[in-house]
GROMACS .gro file of N, CA and C in nm:
model
  510
    1PHE      N    1   0.082  -0.120   0.000
    1PHE     CA    2   0.000   0.000   0.000
    1PHE      C    3   0.086   0.126   0.000
    2HIS      N    4   0.192   0.126   0.079
    2HIS     CA    5   0.285   0.241   0.086
    2HIS      C    6   0.342   0.275  -0.052
    3LEU      N    7   0.384   0.173  -0.129
    3LEU     CA    8   0.444   0.195  -0.260
    3LEU      C    9   0.343   0.254  -0.361
    4LYS      N   10   0.216   0.229  -0.340
    4LYS     CA   11   0.116   0.278  -0.435
    4LYS      C   12   0.058   0.414  -0.397
    5THR      N   13   0.061   0.451  -0.270
    5THR     CA   14  -0.006   0.574  -0.231
    5THR      C   15   0.080   0.671  -0.152
    6ASP      N   16   0.174   0.627  -0.074
    6ASP     CA   17   0.248   0.716   0.015
    6ASP      C   18   0.394   0.739  -0.024
    7CYS      N   19   0.453   0.649  -0.096
    7CYS     CA   20   0.597   0.657  -0.126
    7CYS      C   21   0.626   0.775  -0.219
    8LEU      N   22   0.720   0.858  -0.177
    8LEU     CA   23   0.757   0.974  -0.260
    8LEU      C   24   0.834   0.933  -0.386
    9ASN      N   25   0.891   0.816  -0.388
    9ASN     CA   26   0.969   0.769  -0.504
    9ASN      C   27   0.886   0.683  -0.599
   10ARG      N   28   0.757   0.673  -0.578
   10ARG     CA   29   0.673   0.592  -0.666
   10ARG      C   30   0.659   0.660  -0.803
   11GLU      N   31   0.641   0.579  -0.903
   11GLU     CA   32   0.618   0.631  -1.039
   11GLU      C   33   0.473   0.675  -1.052
   12THR      N   34   0.455   0.789  -1.114
   12THR     CA   35   0.320   0.841  -1.142
   12THR      C   36   0.323   0.906  -1.280
   13ARG      N   37   0.210   0.944  -1.327
   13ARG     CA   38   0.201   1.011  -1.458
   13ARG      C   39   0.142   1.150  -1.439
   14CYS      N   40   0.199   1.243  -1.515
   14CYS     CA   41   0.144   1.379  -1.514
   14CYS      C   42   0.008   1.374  -1.581
   15GLU      N   43  -0.092   1.428  -1.515
   15GLU     CA   44  -0.228   1.423  -1.569
   15GLU      C   45  -0.247   1.513  -1.691
   16PHE      N   46  -0.151   1.603  -1.715
   16PHE     CA   47  -0.163   1.695  -1.828
   16PHE      C   48  -0.088   1.649  -1.952
   17CYS      N   49   0.037   1.601  -1.933
   17CYS     CA   50   0.117   1.561  -2.050
   17CYS      C   51   0.146   1.412  -2.054
   18ASP      N   52   0.102   1.339  -1.953
   18ASP     CA   53   0.116   1.193  -1.946
   18ASP      C   54   0.262   1.148  -1.931
   19LEU      N   55   0.350   1.235  -1.886
   19LEU     CA   56   0.490   1.201  -1.864
   19LEU      C   57   0.501   1.113  -1.740
   20SER      N   58   0.582   1.010  -1.750
   20SER     CA   59   0.609   0.925  -1.635
   20SER      C   60   0.714   0.995  -1.549
   21ILE      N   61   0.685   1.009  -1.417
   21ILE     CA   62   0.772   1.087  -1.330
   21ILE      C   63   0.758   1.037  -1.187
   22THR      N   64   0.862   1.057  -1.105
   22THR     CA   65   0.850   1.018  -0.964
   22THR      C   66   0.759   1.119  -0.893
   23TYR      N   67   0.685   1.070  -0.799
   23TYR     CA   68   0.587   1.153  -0.729
   23TYR      C   69   0.650   1.274  -0.663
   24LYS      N   70   0.770   1.259  -0.606
   24LYS     CA   71   0.834   1.370  -0.536
   24LYS      C   72   0.871   1.484  -0.633
   25ASN      N   73   0.886   1.455  -0.764
   25ASN     CA   74   0.921   1.558  -0.864
   25ASN      C   75   0.799   1.614  -0.937
   26LEU      N   76   0.681   1.563  -0.906
   26LEU     CA   77   0.560   1.604  -0.976
   26LEU      C   78   0.529   1.753  -0.959
   27THR      N   79   0.538   1.805  -0.839
   27THR     CA   80   0.508   1.947  -0.815
   27THR      C   81   0.603   2.036  -0.895
   28GLU      N   82   0.732   2.001  -0.893
   28GLU     CA   83   0.830   2.078  -0.971
   28GLU      C   84   0.800   2.070  -1.120
   29HIS      N   85   0.764   1.950  -1.168
   29HIS     CA   86   0.731   1.931  -1.309
   29HIS      C   87   0.611   2.018  -1.350
   30LEU      N   88   0.511   2.025  -1.261
   30LEU     CA   89   0.391   2.101  -1.295
   30LEU      C   90   0.421   2.250  -1.315
   31LEU      N   91   0.531   2.298  -1.257
   31LEU     CA   92   0.569   2.438  -1.275
   31LEU      C   93   0.621   2.466  -1.417
   32THR      N   94   0.661   2.361  -1.488
   32THR     CA   95   0.714   2.379  -1.624
   32THR      C   96   0.642   2.293  -1.728
   33CYS      N   97   0.548   2.212  -1.687
   33CYS     CA   98   0.479   2.121  -1.780
   33CYS      C   99   0.415   2.200  -1.893
   34PRO      N  100   0.449   2.168  -2.019
   34PRO     CA  101   0.395   2.244  -2.132
   34PRO      C  102   0.244   2.228  -2.149
   35ALA      N  103   0.188   2.118  -2.099
   35ALA     CA  104   0.044   2.094  -2.117
   35ALA      C  105  -0.038   2.145  -1.998
   36HIS      N  106   0.029   2.187  -1.894
   36HIS     CA  107  -0.043   2.235  -1.775
   36HIS      C  108  -0.105   2.372  -1.805
   37SER      N  109  -0.221   2.394  -1.751
   37SER     CA  110  -0.292   2.520  -1.775
   37SER      C  111  -0.235   2.631  -1.687
   38VAL      N  112  -0.228   2.750  -1.745
   38VAL     CA  113  -0.188   2.869  -1.671
   38VAL      C  114  -0.291   2.977  -1.702
   39VAL      N  115  -0.291   3.080  -1.619
   39VAL     CA  116  -0.385   3.191  -1.641
   39VAL      C  117  -0.307   3.309  -1.697
   40CYS      N  118  -0.349   3.355  -1.814
   40CYS     CA  119  -0.288   3.473  -1.876
   40CYS      C  120  -0.332   3.597  -1.798
   41GLU      N  121  -0.256   3.703  -1.809
   41GLU     CA  122  -0.291   3.830  -1.744
   41GLU      C  123  -0.431   3.877  -1.783
   42CYS      N  124  -0.476   3.838  -1.902
   42CYS     CA  125  -0.608   3.879  -1.949
   42CYS      C  126  -0.720   3.796  -1.887
   43GLY      N  127  -0.683   3.689  -1.810
   43GLY     CA  128  -0.782   3.607  -1.743
   43GLY      C  129  -0.814   3.477  -1.813
   44ILE      N  130  -0.764   3.457  -1.931
   44ILE     CA  131  -0.792   3.335  -2.006
   44ILE      C  132  -0.703   3.222  -1.955
   45ILE      N  133  -0.762   3.104  -1.937
   45ILE     CA  134  -0.686   2.985  -1.898
   45ILE      C  135  -0.640   2.917  -2.027
   46ILE      N  136  -0.510   2.888  -2.031
   46ILE     CA  137  -0.451   2.837  -2.154
   46ILE      C  138  -0.336   2.743  -2.122
   47ARG      N  139  -0.310   2.648  -2.209
   47ARG     CA  140  -0.195   2.558  -2.190
   47ARG      C  141  -0.068   2.641  -2.195
   48ARG      N  142   0.029   2.602  -2.113
   48ARG     CA  143   0.156   2.675  -2.105
   48ARG      C  144   0.225   2.682  -2.242
   49ASP      N  145   0.220   2.574  -2.319
   49ASP     CA  146   0.288   2.573  -2.449
   49ASP      C  147   0.215   2.655  -2.556
   50LYS      N  148   0.098   2.710  -2.524
   50LYS     CA  149   0.023   2.794  -2.618
   50LYS      C  150   0.026   2.941  -2.579
   51VAL      N  151   0.096   2.974  -2.469
   51VAL     CA  152   0.096   3.111  -2.419
   51VAL      C  153   0.156   3.208  -2.521
   52LYS      N  154   0.270   3.175  -2.578
   52LYS     CA  155   0.334   3.267  -2.674
   52LYS      C  156   0.242   3.295  -2.793
   53GLU      N  157   0.184   3.190  -2.847
   53GLU     CA  158   0.092   3.208  -2.961
   53GLU      C  159  -0.028   3.295  -2.919
   54HIS      N  160  -0.081   3.269  -2.799
   54HIS     CA  161  -0.194   3.348  -2.748
   54HIS      C  162  -0.155   3.495  -2.736
   55ILE      N  163  -0.039   3.521  -2.677
   55ILE     CA  164   0.006   3.660  -2.659
   55ILE      C  165   0.029   3.727  -2.794
   56ASP      N  166   0.091   3.654  -2.887
   56ASP     CA  167   0.122   3.711  -3.018
   56ASP      C  168  -0.002   3.735  -3.104
   57LYS      N  169  -0.104   3.649  -3.089
   57LYS     CA  170  -0.215   3.656  -3.184
   57LYS      C  171  -0.352   3.690  -3.126
   58ALA      N  172  -0.371   3.669  -2.993
   58ALA     CA  173  -0.507   3.682  -2.944
   58ALA      C  174  -0.524   3.759  -2.814
   59CYS      N  175  -0.424   3.765  -2.733
   59CYS     CA  176  -0.438   3.825  -2.601
   59CYS      C  177  -0.484   3.971  -2.613
   60GLU      N  178  -0.591   4.002  -2.543
   60GLU     CA  179  -0.650   4.135  -2.549
   60GLU      C  180  -0.562   4.241  -2.481
   61LEU      N  181  -0.468   4.196  -2.394
   61LEU     CA  182  -0.383   4.292  -2.323
   61LEU      C  183  -0.251   4.319  -2.395
   62THR      N  184  -0.219   4.237  -2.493
   62THR     CA  185  -0.094   4.255  -2.567
   62THR      C  186  -0.098   4.389  -2.639
   63GLU      N  187   0.009   4.465  -2.622
   63GLU     CA  188   0.017   4.593  -2.692
   63GLU      C  189   0.065   4.567  -2.834
   64ILE      N  190  -0.010   4.618  -2.927
   64ILE     CA  191   0.022   4.600  -3.070
   64ILE      C  192   0.033   4.739  -3.133
   65GLU      N  193   0.091   4.740  -3.251
   65GLU     CA  194   0.107   4.866  -3.323
   65GLU      C  195  -0.020   4.893  -3.402
   66CYS      N  196  -0.062   5.018  -3.402
   66CYS     CA  197  -0.176   5.058  -3.486
   66CYS      C  198  -0.135   5.033  -3.631
   67PRO      N  199  -0.222   4.967  -3.708
   67PRO     CA  200  -0.188   4.941  -3.848
   67PRO      C  201  -0.165   5.067  -3.931
   68TYR      N  202  -0.208   5.182  -3.879
   68TYR     CA  203  -0.190   5.307  -3.951
   68TYR      C  204  -0.065   5.382  -3.906
   69ALA      N  205   0.013   5.320  -3.816
   69ALA     CA  206   0.137   5.384  -3.769
   69ALA      C  207   0.232   5.408  -3.886
   70LYS      N  208   0.235   5.316  -3.980
   70LYS     CA  209   0.325   5.333  -4.096
   70LYS      C  210   0.281   5.446  -4.188
   71TYR      N  211   0.158   5.495  -4.165
   71TYR     CA  212   0.108   5.608  -4.245
   71TYR      C  213   0.109   5.738  -4.165
   72GLY      N  214   0.153   5.730  -4.038
   72GLY     CA  215   0.165   5.852  -3.959
   72GLY      C  216   0.088   5.856  -3.830
   73CYS      N  217   0.014   5.752  -3.795
   73CYS     CA  218  -0.061   5.753  -3.669
   73CYS      C  219   0.040   5.758  -3.554
   74LYS      N  220   0.015   5.845  -3.460
   74LYS     CA  221   0.107   5.866  -3.347
   74LYS      C  222   0.093   5.758  -3.240
   75ILE      N  223  -0.017   5.681  -3.244
   75ILE     CA  224  -0.036   5.573  -3.147
   75ILE      C  225   0.044   5.453  -3.196
   76ARG      N  226   0.160   5.434  -3.136
   76ARG     CA  227   0.248   5.325  -3.179
   76ARG      C  228   0.209   5.193  -3.113
   77LYS      N  229   0.175   5.196  -2.985
   77LYS     CA  230   0.139   5.074  -2.914
   77LYS      C  231   0.005   5.094  -2.845
   78ILE      N  232  -0.081   4.994  -2.859
   78ILE     CA  233  -0.215   5.001  -2.801
   78ILE      C  234  -0.258   4.859  -2.766
   79PRO      N  235  -0.324   4.841  -2.650
   79PRO     CA  236  -0.372   4.706  -2.619
   79PRO      C  237  -0.467   4.657  -2.728
   80ARG      N  238  -0.453   4.530  -2.763
   80ARG     CA  239  -0.534   4.473  -2.872
   80ARG      C  240  -0.683   4.499  -2.848
   81LYS      N  241  -0.728   4.493  -2.724
   81LYS     CA  242  -0.871   4.513  -2.693
   81LYS      C  243  -0.918   4.654  -2.727
   82ASP      N  244  -0.825   4.750  -2.732
   82ASP     CA  245  -0.863   4.889  -2.760
   82ASP      C  246  -0.847   4.928  -2.907
   83LEU      N  247  -0.795   4.837  -2.990
   83LEU     CA  248  -0.765   4.871  -3.129
   83LEU      C  249  -0.891   4.909  -3.207
   84PHE      N  250  -0.998   4.832  -3.192
   84PHE     CA  251  -1.120   4.862  -3.268
   84PHE      C  252  -1.171   5.002  -3.233
   85ALA      N  253  -1.177   5.033  -3.101
   85ALA     CA  254  -1.225   5.165  -3.058
   85ALA      C  255  -1.132   5.275  -3.111
   86HIS      N  256  -1.001   5.249  -3.109
   86HIS     CA  257  -0.904   5.347  -3.162
   86HIS      C  258  -0.929   5.372  -3.311
   87LYS      N  259  -0.944   5.263  -3.387
   87LYS     CA  260  -0.967   5.277  -3.531
   87LYS      C  261  -1.097   5.351  -3.559
   88LYS      N  262  -1.197   5.323  -3.478
   88LYS     CA  263  -1.326   5.391  -3.494
   88LYS      C  264  -1.313   5.540  -3.460
   89LYS      N  265  -1.244   5.569  -3.349
   89LYS     CA  266  -1.230   5.707  -3.304
   89LYS      C  267  -1.148   5.792  -3.402
   90PHE      N  268  -1.045   5.731  -3.457
   90PHE     CA  269  -0.954   5.806  -3.546
   90PHE      C  270  -0.974   5.770  -3.694
   91TYR      N  271  -1.094   5.726  -3.728
   91TYR     CA  272  -1.123   5.684  -3.864
   91TYR      C  273  -1.090   5.794  -3.965
   92ILE      N  274  -1.137   5.913  -3.941
   92ILE     CA  275  -1.116   6.024  -4.035
   92ILE      C  276  -0.968   6.057  -4.046
   93GLU      N  277  -0.899   6.063  -3.930
   93GLU     CA  278  -0.755   6.092  -3.932
   93GLU      C  279  -0.679   5.985  -4.009
   94HIS      N  280  -0.719   5.857  -3.986
   94HIS     CA  281  -0.653   5.748  -4.058
   94HIS      C  282  -0.678   5.760  -4.209
   95GLN      N  283  -0.799   5.795  -4.247
   95GLN     CA  284  -0.830   5.811  -4.389
   95GLN      C  285  -0.750   5.927  -4.448
   96ASP      N  286  -0.737   6.035  -4.371
   96ASP     CA  287  -0.656   6.149  -4.417
   96ASP      C  288  -0.510   6.106  -4.438
   97MET      N  289  -0.460   6.022  -4.346
   97MET     CA  290  -0.322   5.973  -4.358
   97MET      C  291  -0.308   5.890  -4.486
   98LEU      N  292  -0.405   5.804  -4.509
   98LEU     CA  293  -0.401   5.721  -4.631
   98LEU      C  294  -0.408   5.807  -4.756
   99GLU      N  295  -0.496   5.907  -4.754
   99GLU     CA  296  -0.507   5.996  -4.870
   99GLU      C  297  -0.375   6.071  -4.892
  100GLY      N  298  -0.313   6.117  -4.782
  100GLY     CA  299  -0.184   6.186  -4.794
  100GLY      C  300  -0.079   6.094  -4.853
  101LYS      N  301  -0.076   5.970  -4.805
  101LYS     CA  302   0.020   5.872  -4.858
  101LYS      C  303  -0.009   5.844  -5.005
  102TYR      N  304  -0.137   5.830  -5.038
  102TYR     CA  305  -0.177   5.806  -5.176
  102TYR      C  306  -0.133   5.923  -5.265
  103ASP      N  307  -0.157   6.046  -5.218
  103ASP     CA  308  -0.120   6.164  -5.297
  103ASP      C  309   0.031   6.168  -5.321
  104LYS      N  310   0.109   6.137  -5.217
  104LYS     CA  311   0.255   6.135  -5.233
  104LYS      C  312   0.298   6.028  -5.333
  105LEU      N  313   0.238   5.909  -5.321
  105LEU     CA  314   0.272   5.801  -5.415
  105LEU      C  315   0.231   5.837  -5.557
  106LYS      N  316   0.113   5.900  -5.571
  106LYS     CA  317   0.067   5.940  -5.704
  106LYS      C  318   0.162   6.043  -5.764
  107GLU      N  319   0.203   6.139  -5.683
  107GLU     CA  320   0.296   6.241  -5.730
  107GLU      C  321   0.429   6.177  -5.772
  108LYS      N  322   0.477   6.086  -5.689
  108LYS     CA  323   0.602   6.017  -5.721
  108LYS      C  324   0.586   5.935  -5.849
  109ASN      N  325   0.471   5.868  -5.862
  109ASN     CA  326   0.444   5.791  -5.982
  109ASN      C  327   0.436   5.881  -6.105
  110ASP      N  328   0.368   5.995  -6.092
  110ASP     CA  329   0.357   6.089  -6.204
  110ASP      C  330   0.496   6.138  -6.247
  111GLN      N  331   0.581   6.166  -6.148
  111GLN     CA  332   0.718   6.209  -6.180
  111GLN      C  333   0.795   6.097  -6.251
  112SER      N  334   0.774   5.975  -6.204
  112SER     CA  335   0.840   5.861  -6.269
  112SER      C  336   0.793   5.845  -6.413
  113VAL      N  337   0.662   5.863  -6.434
  113VAL     CA  338   0.607   5.853  -6.570
  113VAL      C  339   0.668   5.962  -6.659
  114LEU      N  340   0.679   6.084  -6.605
  114LEU     CA  341   0.741   6.193  -6.683
  114LEU      C  342   0.884   6.159  -6.720
  115LYS      N  343   0.961   6.112  -6.621
  115LYS     CA  344   1.101   6.075  -6.648
  115LYS      C  345   1.106   5.963  -6.751
  116TYR      N  346   1.018   5.864  -6.736
  116TYR     CA  347   1.012   5.753  -6.830
  116TYR      C  348   0.983   5.804  -6.971
  117ASN      N  349   0.882   5.888  -6.984
  117ASN     CA  350   0.847   5.942  -7.116
  117ASN      C  351   0.961   6.024  -7.176
  118LEU      N  352   1.029   6.102  -7.092
  118LEU     CA  353   1.143   6.180  -7.139
  118LEU      C  354   1.255   6.088  -7.188
  119LEU      N  355   1.284   5.986  -7.108
  119LEU     CA  356   1.387   5.890  -7.149
  119LEU      C  357   1.347   5.816  -7.277
  120MET      N  358   1.220   5.779  -7.285
  120MET     CA  359   1.172   5.710  -7.406
  120MET      C  360   1.188   5.800  -7.528
  121GLY      N  361   1.158   5.929  -7.512
  121GLY     CA  362   1.175   6.024  -7.623
  121GLY      C  363   1.320   6.033  -7.665
  122LYS      N  364   1.409   6.044  -7.565
  122LYS     CA  365   1.552   6.052  -7.596
  122LYS      C  366   1.601   5.923  -7.660
  123MET      N  367   1.554   5.809  -7.608
  123MET     CA  368   1.597   5.681  -7.665
  123MET      C  369   1.545   5.665  -7.808
  124THR      N  370   1.422   5.707  -7.832
  124THR     CA  371   1.365   5.698  -7.967
  124THR      C  372   1.445   5.785  -8.063
  125GLU      N  373   1.480   5.904  -8.017
  125GLU     CA  374   1.562   5.996  -8.098
  125GLU      C  375   1.699   5.933  -8.126
  126LYS      N  376   1.761   5.876  -8.024
  126LYS     CA  377   1.893   5.814  -8.040
  126LYS      C  378   1.885   5.694  -8.135
  127ILE      N  379   1.780   5.615  -8.120
  127ILE     CA  380   1.763   5.500  -8.210
  127ILE      C  381   1.747   5.547  -8.354
  128SER      N  382   1.672   5.654  -8.374
  128SER     CA  383   1.653   5.709  -8.508
  128SER      C  384   1.788   5.755  -8.566
  129GLU      N  385   1.869   5.823  -8.483
  129GLU     CA  386   2.002   5.866  -8.528
  129GLU      C  387   2.088   5.744  -8.564
  130LEU      N  388   2.082   5.641  -8.481
  130LEU     CA  389   2.163   5.522  -8.507
  130LEU      C  390   2.118   5.450  -8.634
  131VAL      N  391   1.988   5.448  -8.658
  131VAL     CA  392   1.936   5.384  -8.781
  131VAL      C  393   1.986   5.461  -8.902
  132GLN      N  394   1.986   5.596  -8.894
  132GLN     CA  395   2.036   5.677  -9.005
  132GLN      C  396   2.185   5.651  -9.027
  133LYS      N  397   2.261   5.645  -8.918
  133LYS     CA  398   2.404   5.616  -8.931
  133LYS      C  399   2.427   5.477  -8.989
  134GLN      N  400   2.344   5.381  -8.945
  134GLN     CA  401   2.357   5.246  -8.998
  134GLN      C  402   2.328   5.246  -9.148
  135ASP      N  403   2.223   5.315  -9.190
  135ASP     CA  404   2.190   5.323  -9.333
  135ASP      C  405   2.306   5.386  -9.412
  136LEU      N  406   2.364   5.492  -9.356
  136LEU     CA  407   2.477   5.559  -9.421
  136LEU      C  408   2.596   5.465  -9.432
  137LEU      N  409   2.625   5.394  -9.322
  137LEU     CA  410   2.738   5.301  -9.323
  137LEU      C  411   2.714   5.185  -9.418
  138GLU      N  412   2.589   5.137  -9.424
  138GLU     CA  413   2.558   5.029  -9.518
  138GLU      C  414   2.578   5.078  -9.662
  139GLY      N  415   2.540   5.203  -9.689
  139GLY     CA  416   2.562   5.260  -9.823
  139GLY      C  417   2.710   5.269  -9.855
  140LYS      N  418   2.790   5.318  -9.756
  140LYS     CA  419   2.935   5.325  -9.776
  140LYS      C  420   2.994   5.187  -9.794
  141TYR      N  421   2.945   5.091  -9.718
  141TYR     CA  422   2.994   4.954  -9.729
  141TYR      C  423   2.967   4.900  -9.869
  142ASP      N  424   2.844   4.919  -9.915
  142ASP     CA  425   2.809   4.871 -10.049
  142ASP      C  426   2.897   4.938 -10.155
  143GLN      N  427   2.921   5.070 -10.137
  143GLN     CA  428   3.006   5.144 -10.231
  143GLN      C  429   3.148   5.088 -10.229
  144LEU      N  430   3.204   5.068 -10.109
  144LEU     CA  431   3.340   5.013 -10.098
  144LEU      C  432   3.346   4.871 -10.153
  145LYS      N  433   3.242   4.795 -10.132
  145LYS     CA  434   3.238   4.659 -10.184
  145LYS      C  435   3.241   4.661 -10.338
  146ASP      N  436   3.162   4.752 -10.396
  146ASP     CA  437   3.161   4.765 -10.542
  146ASP      C  438   3.298   4.809 -10.593
  147GLU      N  439   3.358   4.910 -10.522
  147GLU     CA  440   3.491   4.957 -10.563
  147GLU      C  441   3.593   4.845 -10.551
  148ASN      N  442   3.582   4.766 -10.446
  148ASN     CA  443   3.675   4.654 -10.428
  148ASN      C  444   3.658   4.551 -10.539
  149THR      N  445   3.534   4.521 -10.571
  149THR     CA  446   3.508   4.425 -10.680
  149THR      C  447   3.569   4.478 -10.810
  150GLN      N  448   3.551   4.608 -10.835
  150GLN     CA  449   3.606   4.669 -10.955
  150GLN      C  450   3.759   4.662 -10.954
  151LEU      N  451   3.819   4.693 -10.837
  151LEU     CA  452   3.966   4.688 -10.827
  151LEU      C  453   4.018   4.546 -10.848
  152VAL      N  454   3.946   4.448 -10.793
  152VAL     CA  455   3.986   4.307 -10.812
  152VAL      C  456   3.980   4.272 -10.961
  153GLN      N  457   3.876   4.317 -11.029
  153GLN     CA  458   3.864   4.289 -11.173
  153GLN      C  459   3.976   4.357 -11.251
  154GLU      N  460   4.004   4.483 -11.213
  154GLU     CA  461   4.113   4.555 -11.281
  154GLU      C  462   4.246   4.486 -11.254
  155HIS      N  463   4.266   4.440 -11.130
  155HIS     CA  464   4.389   4.370 -11.094
  155HIS      C  465   4.403   4.243 -11.177
  156LEU      N  466   4.294   4.167 -11.188
  156LEU     CA  467   4.297   4.044 -11.268
  156LEU      C  468   4.324   4.076 -11.415
  157GLN      N  469   4.264   4.185 -11.463
  157GLN     CA  470   4.285   4.226 -11.602
  157GLN      C  471   4.431   4.261 -11.625
  158MET      N  472   4.491   4.338 -11.529
  158MET     CA  473   4.633   4.375 -11.541
  158MET      C  474   4.720   4.251 -11.536
  159LYS      N  475   4.686   4.158 -11.450
  159LYS     CA  476   4.763   4.035 -11.438
  159LYS      C  477   4.757   3.956 -11.569
  160ASN      N  478   4.639   3.952 -11.626
  160ASN     CA  479   4.624   3.883 -11.756
  160ASN      C  480   4.706   3.954 -11.864
  161ASN      N  481   4.700   4.087 -11.860
  161ASN     CA  482   4.777   4.164 -11.959
  161ASN      C  483   4.927   4.139 -11.943
  162ILE      N  484   4.973   4.135 -11.820
  162ILE     CA  485   5.116   4.110 -11.793
  162ILE      C  486   5.153   3.971 -11.843
  163THR      N  487   5.067   3.875 -11.813
  163THR     CA  488   5.094   3.738 -11.858
  163THR      C  489   5.099   3.732 -12.010
  164LYS      N  490   5.010   3.801 -12.080
  164LYS     CA  491   5.010   3.806 -12.227
  164LYS      C  492   5.140   3.869 -12.278
  165LEU      N  493   5.179   3.980 -12.217
  165LEU     CA  494   5.301   4.048 -12.259
  165LEU      C  495   5.422   3.958 -12.239
  166GLU      N  496   5.425   3.890 -12.130
  166GLU     CA  497   5.538   3.801 -12.103
  166GLU      C  498   5.542   3.689 -12.207
  167HIS      N  499   5.428   3.636 -12.248
  167HIS     CA  500   5.422   3.529 -12.347
  167HIS      C  501   5.460   3.582 -12.486
  168GLU      N  502   5.425   3.704 -12.514
  168GLU     CA  503   5.459   3.763 -12.643
  168GLU      C  504   5.608   3.787 -12.656
  169GLN      N  505   5.673   3.816 -12.547
  169GLN     CA  506   5.815   3.841 -12.551
  169GLN      C  507   5.895   3.712 -12.563
  170LEU      N  508   5.837   3.608 -12.531
  170LEU     CA  509   5.911   3.481 -12.541
  170LEU      C  510   5.909   3.435 -12.680
   0.00000   0.00000   0.00000
């Protein structure tokens, strides 16, 4: 009977994670058992191994950044439970921030379009100049090719004439 109910060294199982453990270490284990329930500051009872996820994604007391902070909202940290009321209270200000951001992006985009169109105009002009130069060079190439062909024919004619003269002298 002692070994089953009173012995501090008896084997037992954690009722939360089913780990086999000696009875004398059970209390210490329960302080760190991942499956044991704990109470979050917000009052919710949750498994110890789910606390981080709860705090990161659901805890109403976790301070989170206003989604409009990146657009200029001065409220950087707010308890998750107060976010809806904050967004409702500052709806107009948030919309103004978005409109301001939109206007800046539109202006930047318009400037980019202007630069793009200017560059396209310059590139089109440069391409046109290069096409004209290419046409001119192709004309010169054709002319030089014709002159070369003519010179080769004249050279062959002179060679033939020299060969004839040499044969006549013999």
